[in-house]
mmCIF file of N, CA and C in Angstrom:
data_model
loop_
_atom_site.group_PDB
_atom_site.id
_atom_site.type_symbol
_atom_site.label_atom_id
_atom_site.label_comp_id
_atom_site.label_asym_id
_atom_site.label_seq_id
_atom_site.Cartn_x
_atom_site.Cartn_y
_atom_site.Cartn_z
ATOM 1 N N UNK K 3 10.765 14.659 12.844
ATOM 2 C CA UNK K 3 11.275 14.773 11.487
ATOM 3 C C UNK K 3 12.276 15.905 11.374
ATOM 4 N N UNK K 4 13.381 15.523 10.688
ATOM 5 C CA UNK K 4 14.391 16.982 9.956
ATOM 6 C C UNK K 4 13.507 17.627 9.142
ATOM 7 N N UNK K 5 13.510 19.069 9.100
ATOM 8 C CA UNK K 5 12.895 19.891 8.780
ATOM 9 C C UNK K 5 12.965 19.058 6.881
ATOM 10 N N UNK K 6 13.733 19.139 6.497
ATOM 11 C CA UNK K 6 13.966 18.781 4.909
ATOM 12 C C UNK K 6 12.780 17.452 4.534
ATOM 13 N N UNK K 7 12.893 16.157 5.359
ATOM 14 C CA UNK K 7 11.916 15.289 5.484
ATOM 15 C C UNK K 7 10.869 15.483 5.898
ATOM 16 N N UNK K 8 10.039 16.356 6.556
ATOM 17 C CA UNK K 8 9.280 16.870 6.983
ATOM 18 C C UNK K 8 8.590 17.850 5.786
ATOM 19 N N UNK K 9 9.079 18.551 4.969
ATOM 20 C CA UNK K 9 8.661 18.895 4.336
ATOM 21 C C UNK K 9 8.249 17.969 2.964
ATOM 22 N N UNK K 10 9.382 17.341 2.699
ATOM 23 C CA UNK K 10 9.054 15.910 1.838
ATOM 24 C C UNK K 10 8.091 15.153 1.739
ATOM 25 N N UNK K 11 7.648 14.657 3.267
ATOM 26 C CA UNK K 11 6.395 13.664 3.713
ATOM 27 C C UNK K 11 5.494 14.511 3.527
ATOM 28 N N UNK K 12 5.221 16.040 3.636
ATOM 29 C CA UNK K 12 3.706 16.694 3.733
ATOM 30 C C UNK K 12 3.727 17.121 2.075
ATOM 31 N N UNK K 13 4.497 17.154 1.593
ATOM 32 C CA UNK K 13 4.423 17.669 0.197
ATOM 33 C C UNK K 13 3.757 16.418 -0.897
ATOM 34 N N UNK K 14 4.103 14.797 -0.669
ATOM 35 C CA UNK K 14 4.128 13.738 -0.813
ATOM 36 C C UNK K 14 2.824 13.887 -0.187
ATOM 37 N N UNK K 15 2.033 13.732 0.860
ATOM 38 C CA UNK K 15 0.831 13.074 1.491
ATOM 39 C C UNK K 15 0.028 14.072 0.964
ATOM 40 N N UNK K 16 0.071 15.452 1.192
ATOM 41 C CA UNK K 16 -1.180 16.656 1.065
ATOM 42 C C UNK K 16 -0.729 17.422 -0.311
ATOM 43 N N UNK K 17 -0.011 17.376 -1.122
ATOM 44 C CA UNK K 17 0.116 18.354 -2.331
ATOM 45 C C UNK K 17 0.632 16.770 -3.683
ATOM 46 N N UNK K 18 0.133 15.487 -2.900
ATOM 47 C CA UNK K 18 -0.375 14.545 -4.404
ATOM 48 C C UNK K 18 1.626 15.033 -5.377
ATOM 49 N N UNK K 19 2.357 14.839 -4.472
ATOM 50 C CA UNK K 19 4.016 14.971 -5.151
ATOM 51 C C UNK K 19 4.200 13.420 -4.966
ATOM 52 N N UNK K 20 3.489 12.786 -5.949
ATOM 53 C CA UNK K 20 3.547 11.057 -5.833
ATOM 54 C C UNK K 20 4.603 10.554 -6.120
ATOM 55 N N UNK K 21 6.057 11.513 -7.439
ATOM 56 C CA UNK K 21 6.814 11.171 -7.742
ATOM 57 C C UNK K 21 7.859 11.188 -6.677
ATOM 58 N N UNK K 22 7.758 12.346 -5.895
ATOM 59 C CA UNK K 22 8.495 12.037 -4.216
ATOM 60 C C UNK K 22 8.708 10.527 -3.620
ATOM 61 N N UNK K 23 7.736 9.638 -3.788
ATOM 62 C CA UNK K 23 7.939 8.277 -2.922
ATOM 63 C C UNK K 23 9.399 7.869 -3.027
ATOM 64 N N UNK K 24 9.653 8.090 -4.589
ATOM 65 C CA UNK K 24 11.374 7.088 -4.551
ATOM 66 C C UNK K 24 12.097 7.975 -3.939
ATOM 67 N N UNK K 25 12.380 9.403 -3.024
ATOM 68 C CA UNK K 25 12.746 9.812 -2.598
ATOM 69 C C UNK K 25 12.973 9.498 -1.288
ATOM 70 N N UNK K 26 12.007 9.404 -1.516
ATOM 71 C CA UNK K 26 11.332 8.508 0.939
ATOM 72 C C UNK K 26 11.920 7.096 1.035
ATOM 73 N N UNK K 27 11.751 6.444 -0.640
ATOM 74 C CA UNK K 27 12.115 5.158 -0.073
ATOM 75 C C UNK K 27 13.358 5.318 0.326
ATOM 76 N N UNK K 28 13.805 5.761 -0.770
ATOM 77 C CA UNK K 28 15.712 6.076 -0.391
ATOM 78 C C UNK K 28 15.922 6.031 1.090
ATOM 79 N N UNK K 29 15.305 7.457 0.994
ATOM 80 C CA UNK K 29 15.822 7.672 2.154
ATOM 81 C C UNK K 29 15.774 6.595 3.869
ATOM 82 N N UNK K 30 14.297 5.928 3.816
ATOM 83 C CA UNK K 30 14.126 4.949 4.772
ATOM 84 C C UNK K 30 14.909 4.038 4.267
ATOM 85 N N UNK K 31 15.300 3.558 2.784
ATOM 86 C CA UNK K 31 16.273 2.471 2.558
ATOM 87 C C UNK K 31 17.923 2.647 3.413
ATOM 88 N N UNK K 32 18.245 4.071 3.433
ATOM 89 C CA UNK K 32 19.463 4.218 4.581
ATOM 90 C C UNK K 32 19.422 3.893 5.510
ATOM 91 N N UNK K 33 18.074 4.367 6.230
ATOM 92 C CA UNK K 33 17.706 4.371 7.604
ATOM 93 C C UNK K 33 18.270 2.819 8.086
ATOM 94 N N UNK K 34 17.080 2.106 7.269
ATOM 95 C CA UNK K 34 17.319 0.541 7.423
ATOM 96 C C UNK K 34 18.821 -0.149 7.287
ATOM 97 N N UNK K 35 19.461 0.521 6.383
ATOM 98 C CA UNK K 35 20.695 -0.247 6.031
ATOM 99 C C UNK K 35 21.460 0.052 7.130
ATOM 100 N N UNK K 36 21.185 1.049 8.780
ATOM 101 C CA UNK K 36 21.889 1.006 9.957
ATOM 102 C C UNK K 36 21.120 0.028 10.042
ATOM 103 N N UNK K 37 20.620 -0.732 10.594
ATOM 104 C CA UNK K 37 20.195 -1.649 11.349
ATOM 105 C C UNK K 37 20.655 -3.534 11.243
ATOM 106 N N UNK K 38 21.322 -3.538 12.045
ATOM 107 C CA UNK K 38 21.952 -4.711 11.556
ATOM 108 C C UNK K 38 21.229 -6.027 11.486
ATOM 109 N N UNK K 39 21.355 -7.580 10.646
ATOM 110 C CA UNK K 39 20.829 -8.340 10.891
ATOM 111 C C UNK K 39 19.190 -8.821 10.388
ATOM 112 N N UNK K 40 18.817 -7.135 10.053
ATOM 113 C CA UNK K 40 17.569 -7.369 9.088
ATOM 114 C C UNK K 40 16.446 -8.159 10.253
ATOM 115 N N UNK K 41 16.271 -7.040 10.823
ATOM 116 C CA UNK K 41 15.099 -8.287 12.204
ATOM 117 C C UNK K 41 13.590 -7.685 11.485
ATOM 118 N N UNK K 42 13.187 -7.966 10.469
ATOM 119 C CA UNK K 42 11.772 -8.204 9.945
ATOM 120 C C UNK K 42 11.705 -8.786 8.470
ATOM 121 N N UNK K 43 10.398 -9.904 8.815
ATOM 122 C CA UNK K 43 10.046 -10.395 7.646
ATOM 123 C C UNK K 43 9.318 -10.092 6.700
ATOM 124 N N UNK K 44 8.485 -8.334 7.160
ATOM 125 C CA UNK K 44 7.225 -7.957 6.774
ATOM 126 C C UNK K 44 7.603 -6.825 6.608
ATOM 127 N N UNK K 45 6.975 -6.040 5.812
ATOM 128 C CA UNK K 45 6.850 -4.800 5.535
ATOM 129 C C UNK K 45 5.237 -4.586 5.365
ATOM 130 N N UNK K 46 4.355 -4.196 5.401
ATOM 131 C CA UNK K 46 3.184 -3.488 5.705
ATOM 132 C C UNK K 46 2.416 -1.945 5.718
ATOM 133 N N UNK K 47 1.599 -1.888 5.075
ATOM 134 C CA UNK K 47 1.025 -0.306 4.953
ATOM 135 C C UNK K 47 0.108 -0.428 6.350
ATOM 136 N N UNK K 48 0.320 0.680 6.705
ATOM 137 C CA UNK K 48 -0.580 1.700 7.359
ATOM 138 C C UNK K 48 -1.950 1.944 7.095
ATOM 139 N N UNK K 49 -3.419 1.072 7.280
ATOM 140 C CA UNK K 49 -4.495 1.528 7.028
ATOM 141 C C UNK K 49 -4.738 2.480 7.482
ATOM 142 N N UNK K 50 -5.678 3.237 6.492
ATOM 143 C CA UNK K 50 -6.313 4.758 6.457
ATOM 144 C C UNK K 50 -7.665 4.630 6.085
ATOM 145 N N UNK K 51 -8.111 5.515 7.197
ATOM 146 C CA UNK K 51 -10.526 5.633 7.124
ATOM 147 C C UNK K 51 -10.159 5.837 5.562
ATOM 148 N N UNK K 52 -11.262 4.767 4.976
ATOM 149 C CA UNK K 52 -12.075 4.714 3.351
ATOM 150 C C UNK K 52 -12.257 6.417 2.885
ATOM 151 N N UNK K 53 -12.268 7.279 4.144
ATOM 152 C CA UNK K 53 -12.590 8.818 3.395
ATOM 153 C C UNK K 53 -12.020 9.763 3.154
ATOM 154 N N UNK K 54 -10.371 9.253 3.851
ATOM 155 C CA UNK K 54 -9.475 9.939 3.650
ATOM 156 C C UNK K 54 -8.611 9.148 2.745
ATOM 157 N N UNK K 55 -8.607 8.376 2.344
ATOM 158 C CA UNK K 55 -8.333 7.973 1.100
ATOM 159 C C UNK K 55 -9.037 8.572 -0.069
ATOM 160 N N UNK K 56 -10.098 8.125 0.116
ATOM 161 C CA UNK K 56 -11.023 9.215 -1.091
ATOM 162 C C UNK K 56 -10.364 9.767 -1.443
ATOM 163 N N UNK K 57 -10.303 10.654 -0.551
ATOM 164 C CA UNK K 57 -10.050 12.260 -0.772
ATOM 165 C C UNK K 57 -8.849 12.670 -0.913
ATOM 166 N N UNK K 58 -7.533 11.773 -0.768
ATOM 167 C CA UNK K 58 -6.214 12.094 -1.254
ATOM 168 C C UNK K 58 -5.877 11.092 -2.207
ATOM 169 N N UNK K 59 -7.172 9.939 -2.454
ATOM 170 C CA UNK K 59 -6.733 9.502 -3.978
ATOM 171 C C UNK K 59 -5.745 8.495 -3.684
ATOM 172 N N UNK K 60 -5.046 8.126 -2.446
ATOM 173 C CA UNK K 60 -3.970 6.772 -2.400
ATOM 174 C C UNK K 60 -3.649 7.317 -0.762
ATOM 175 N N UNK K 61 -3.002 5.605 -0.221
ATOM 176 C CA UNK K 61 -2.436 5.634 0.697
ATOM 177 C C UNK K 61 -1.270 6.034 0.755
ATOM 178 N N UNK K 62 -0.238 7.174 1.140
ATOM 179 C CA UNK K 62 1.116 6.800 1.117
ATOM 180 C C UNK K 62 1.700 5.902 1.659
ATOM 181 N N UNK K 63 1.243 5.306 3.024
ATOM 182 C CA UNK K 63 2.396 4.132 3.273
ATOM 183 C C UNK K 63 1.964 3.040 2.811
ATOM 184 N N UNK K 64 1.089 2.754 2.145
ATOM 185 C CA UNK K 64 1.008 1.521 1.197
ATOM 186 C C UNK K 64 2.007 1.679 -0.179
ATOM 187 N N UNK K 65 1.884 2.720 -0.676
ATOM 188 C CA UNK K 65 2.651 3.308 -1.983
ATOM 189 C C UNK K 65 4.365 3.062 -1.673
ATOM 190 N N UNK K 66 4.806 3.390 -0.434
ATOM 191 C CA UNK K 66 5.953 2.735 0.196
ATOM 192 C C UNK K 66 6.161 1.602 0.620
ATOM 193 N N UNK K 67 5.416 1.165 1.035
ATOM 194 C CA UNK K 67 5.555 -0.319 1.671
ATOM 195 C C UNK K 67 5.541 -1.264 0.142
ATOM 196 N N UNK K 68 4.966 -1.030 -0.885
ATOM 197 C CA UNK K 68 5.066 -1.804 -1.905
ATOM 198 C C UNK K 68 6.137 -1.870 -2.562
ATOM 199 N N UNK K 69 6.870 -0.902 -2.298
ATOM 200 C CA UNK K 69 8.064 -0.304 -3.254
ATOM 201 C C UNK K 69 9.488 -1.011 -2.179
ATOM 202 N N UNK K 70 8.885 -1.032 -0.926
ATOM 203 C CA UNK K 70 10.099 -1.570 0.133
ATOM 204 C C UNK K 70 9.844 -3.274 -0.177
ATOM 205 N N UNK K 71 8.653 -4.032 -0.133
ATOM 206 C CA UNK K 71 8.526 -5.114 -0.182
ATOM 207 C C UNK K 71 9.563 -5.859 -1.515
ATOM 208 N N UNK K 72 9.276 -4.813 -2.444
ATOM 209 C CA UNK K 72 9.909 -5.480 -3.804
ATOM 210 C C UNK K 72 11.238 -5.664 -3.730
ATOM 211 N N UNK K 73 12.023 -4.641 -3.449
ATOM 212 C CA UNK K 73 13.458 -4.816 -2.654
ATOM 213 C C UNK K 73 13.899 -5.198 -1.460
ATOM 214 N N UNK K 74 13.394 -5.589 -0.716
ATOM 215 C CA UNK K 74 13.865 -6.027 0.506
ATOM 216 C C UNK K 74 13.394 -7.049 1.325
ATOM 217 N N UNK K 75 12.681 -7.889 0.765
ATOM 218 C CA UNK K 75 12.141 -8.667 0.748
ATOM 219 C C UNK K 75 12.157 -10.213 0.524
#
């Protein structure tokens, strides 16, 4: 990670900055827009143990992956 995204993703996953996601999407929405040809049909979250969910209250890459599915999809 660039130090700037790096701080983004831990601020977003461990300090509950939920409004951050449209930030990430953005930003993976660039990422993607190098990639030519669009080679996936799926977008998909990341399961996480039932207890660490608990305990941070949401998945982030589900919270992204829902937000990528709706647009790009």
């Amino acid at each position: 990670y660039e130090n700037g995204v790096k701080k983004l993703l831990r601020a977003f996953k461990f300090r509950r900055r939920l409004l951050l996601q449209l930030n990430l999407v953005r930003l993976l929405e660039r990422r993607l827009e190098t990639i030519p040809d669009k080679p996936w049909d799926l977008v998909a979250a990341v399961p996480m143990p039932a207890p660490l969910k608990r305990e941070r209250g949401f998945n982030q890459s589900q919270l992204i992956a829902e937000i990528l599915q709706k647009h790009h999809l």
